[in-house]
XYZ file of C-alpha atoms in Angstrom:
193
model
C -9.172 12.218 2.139
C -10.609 8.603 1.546
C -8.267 5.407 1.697
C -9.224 2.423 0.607
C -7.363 -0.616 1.968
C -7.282 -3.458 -0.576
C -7.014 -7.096 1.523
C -7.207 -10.299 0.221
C -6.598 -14.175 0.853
C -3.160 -14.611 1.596
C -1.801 -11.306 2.374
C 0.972 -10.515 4.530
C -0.728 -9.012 8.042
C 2.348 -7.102 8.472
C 2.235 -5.297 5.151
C -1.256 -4.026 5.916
C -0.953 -3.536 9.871
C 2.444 -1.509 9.945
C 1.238 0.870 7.177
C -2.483 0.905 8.847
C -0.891 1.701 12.306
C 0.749 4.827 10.653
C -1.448 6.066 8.208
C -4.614 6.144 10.940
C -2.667 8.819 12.552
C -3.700 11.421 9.378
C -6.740 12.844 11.521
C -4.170 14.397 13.972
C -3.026 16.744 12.054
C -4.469 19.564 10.520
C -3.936 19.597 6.870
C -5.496 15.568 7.046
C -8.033 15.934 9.631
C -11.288 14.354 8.298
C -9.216 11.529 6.883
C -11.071 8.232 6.539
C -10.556 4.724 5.278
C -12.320 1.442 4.928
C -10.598 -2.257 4.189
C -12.054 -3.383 0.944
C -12.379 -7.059 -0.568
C -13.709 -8.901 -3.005
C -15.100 -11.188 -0.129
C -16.842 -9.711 3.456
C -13.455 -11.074 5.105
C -10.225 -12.856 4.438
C -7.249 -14.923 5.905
C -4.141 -13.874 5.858
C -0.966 -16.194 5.045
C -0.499 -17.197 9.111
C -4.347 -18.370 8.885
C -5.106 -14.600 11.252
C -9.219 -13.848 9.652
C -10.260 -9.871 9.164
C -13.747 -8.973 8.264
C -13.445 -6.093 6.230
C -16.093 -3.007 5.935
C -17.023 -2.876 2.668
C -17.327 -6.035 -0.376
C -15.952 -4.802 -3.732
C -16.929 -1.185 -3.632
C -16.234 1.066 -6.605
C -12.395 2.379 -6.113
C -12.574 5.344 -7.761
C -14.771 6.578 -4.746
C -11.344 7.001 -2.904
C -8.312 9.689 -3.020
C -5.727 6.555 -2.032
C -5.477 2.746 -2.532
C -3.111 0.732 -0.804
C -2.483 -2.653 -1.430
C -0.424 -5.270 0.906
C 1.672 -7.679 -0.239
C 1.857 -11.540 0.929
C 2.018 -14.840 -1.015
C -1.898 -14.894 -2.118
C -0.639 -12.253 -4.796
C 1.135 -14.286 -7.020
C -1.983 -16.208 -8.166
C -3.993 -13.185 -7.567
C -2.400 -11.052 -10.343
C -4.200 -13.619 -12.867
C -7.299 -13.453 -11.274
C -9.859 -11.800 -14.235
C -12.445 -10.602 -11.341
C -9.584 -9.014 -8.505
C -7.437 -7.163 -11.092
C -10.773 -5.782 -13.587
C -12.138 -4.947 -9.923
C -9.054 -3.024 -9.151
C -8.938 -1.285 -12.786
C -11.247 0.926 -11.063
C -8.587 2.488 -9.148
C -7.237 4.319 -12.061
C -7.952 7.853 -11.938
C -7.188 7.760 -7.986
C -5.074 10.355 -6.975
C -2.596 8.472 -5.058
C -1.859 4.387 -5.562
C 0.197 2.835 -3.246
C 2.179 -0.658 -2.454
C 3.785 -2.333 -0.077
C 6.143 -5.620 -0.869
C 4.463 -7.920 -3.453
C 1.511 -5.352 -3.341
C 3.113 -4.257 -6.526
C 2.766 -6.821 -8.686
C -0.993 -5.964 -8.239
C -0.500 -2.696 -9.306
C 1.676 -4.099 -12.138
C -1.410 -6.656 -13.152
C -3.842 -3.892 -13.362
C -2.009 -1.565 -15.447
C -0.805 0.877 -12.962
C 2.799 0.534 -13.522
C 2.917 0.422 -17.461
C 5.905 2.904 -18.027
C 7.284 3.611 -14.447
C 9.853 2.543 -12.230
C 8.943 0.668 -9.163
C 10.144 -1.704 -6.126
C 9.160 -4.920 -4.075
C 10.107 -7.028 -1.968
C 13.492 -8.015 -2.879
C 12.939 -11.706 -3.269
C 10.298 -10.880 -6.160
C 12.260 -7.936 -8.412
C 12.211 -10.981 -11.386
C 8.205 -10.691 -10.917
C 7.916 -7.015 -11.017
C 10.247 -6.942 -14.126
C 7.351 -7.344 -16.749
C 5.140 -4.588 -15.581
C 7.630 -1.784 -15.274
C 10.022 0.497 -17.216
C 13.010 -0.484 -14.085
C 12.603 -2.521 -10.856
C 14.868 -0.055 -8.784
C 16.211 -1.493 -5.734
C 15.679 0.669 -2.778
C 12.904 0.916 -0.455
C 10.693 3.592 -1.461
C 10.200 4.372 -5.032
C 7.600 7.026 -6.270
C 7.044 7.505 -9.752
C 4.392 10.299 -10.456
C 1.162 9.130 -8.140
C 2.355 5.784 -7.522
C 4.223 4.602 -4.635
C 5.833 1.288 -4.003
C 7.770 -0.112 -1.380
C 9.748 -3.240 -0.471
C 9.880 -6.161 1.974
C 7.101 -6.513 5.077
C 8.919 -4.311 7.124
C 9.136 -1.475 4.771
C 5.482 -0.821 5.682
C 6.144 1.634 8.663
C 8.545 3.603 6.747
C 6.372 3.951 3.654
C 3.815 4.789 6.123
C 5.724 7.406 7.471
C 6.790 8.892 4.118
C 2.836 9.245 3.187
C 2.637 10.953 6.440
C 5.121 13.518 5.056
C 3.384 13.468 1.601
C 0.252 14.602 3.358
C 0.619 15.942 6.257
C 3.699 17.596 6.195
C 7.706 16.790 7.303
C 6.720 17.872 11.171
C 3.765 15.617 10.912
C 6.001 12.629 10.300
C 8.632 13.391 12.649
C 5.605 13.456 15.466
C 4.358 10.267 13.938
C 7.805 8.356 14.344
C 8.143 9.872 18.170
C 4.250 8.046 18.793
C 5.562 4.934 17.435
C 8.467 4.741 18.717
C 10.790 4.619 15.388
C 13.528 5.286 15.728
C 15.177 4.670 12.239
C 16.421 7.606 9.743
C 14.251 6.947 6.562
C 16.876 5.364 3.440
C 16.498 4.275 0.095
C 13.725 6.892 -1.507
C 13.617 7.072 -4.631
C 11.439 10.175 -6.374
C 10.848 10.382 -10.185
């Protein structure tokens, strides 16, 4: 498996790290060993919203090259979703097996197309900015409709991690992954159409 982890300008570190920290752990596990990922840009690094810089390995690669695409939220989306060059750029991403979101992340996924007929989340301060690219903003944490998965606020980004763990890797694999970390939460609000 290849993920490709979309940053830009203004993105919530949280959104990325707390999914990153999880995900990474794929190559422990049998079924996922071999798993890699690169961060991806448009630029060869970017600032997040706190000012915090990350180069990133790779400038605008082609995204169908990957099995999964996760995108961050943060405020730097808002403007981002009518950006001609980001959103054609992410287009690529279509036929990727697995498309994934974290907070305002989503309306990303909404810009390029990737949500035309499904039901999706965000963060909950932005559902009235998810409305136009999906069939029903549904209000829970973790919503997966077909190969897309979205999830809500900054903090949501362990647990969606987690539940891609599971995806993958198997139910034991995430348990194992939430003992590493630490987590000590019961996973609520999924949503699976």
């Amino acid at each position: 498996m290849k993920i490709a982890f979309v940053l830009f300008d203004g993105l919530t570190f949280l959104d990325f790290a707390g999914f990153y920290d999880v995900i990474n752990r794929l190559n422990f596990f049998e079924p996922t060993k071999g798993t890699t990922w690169e961060t991806c840009a448009m630029t060869d690094q970017v600032t997040d919203e706190s000012g915090l810089t990350l180069k990133v390995d790779r400038v605008k690669p082609d995204l169908s090259e990957y099995d999964l695409v996760f995108i961050p939220g943060g405020m730097g989306t808002r403007k981002l979703r009518y950006d001609e060059a980001f959103v054609g750029w992410l287009k690529q991403a279509e036929s990727v097996p697995l498309k994934v979101s974290v907070c305002t992340g989503s309306l990303l996924l909404g810009a390029a197309g990737f949500l035309s007929g499904k039901k999706a989340t965000t963060h909950p301060r932005a559902y009235n900015l998810l409305e136009p690219y999906v069939t029903e903003v549904i209000q829970k944490r973790i919503v997966k409709d077909g190969n897309v998965i979205t999830a809500g606020g900054v903090a949501t980004s362990i647990d969606l991690g987690i539940y891609v763990v599971g995806l993958l890797a198997g139910q034991e694999a995430a348990a194992n992954v939430k003992l590493q970390i630490d987590y000590p939460y019961e996973m609520q609000g999924v949503v699976e159409e």
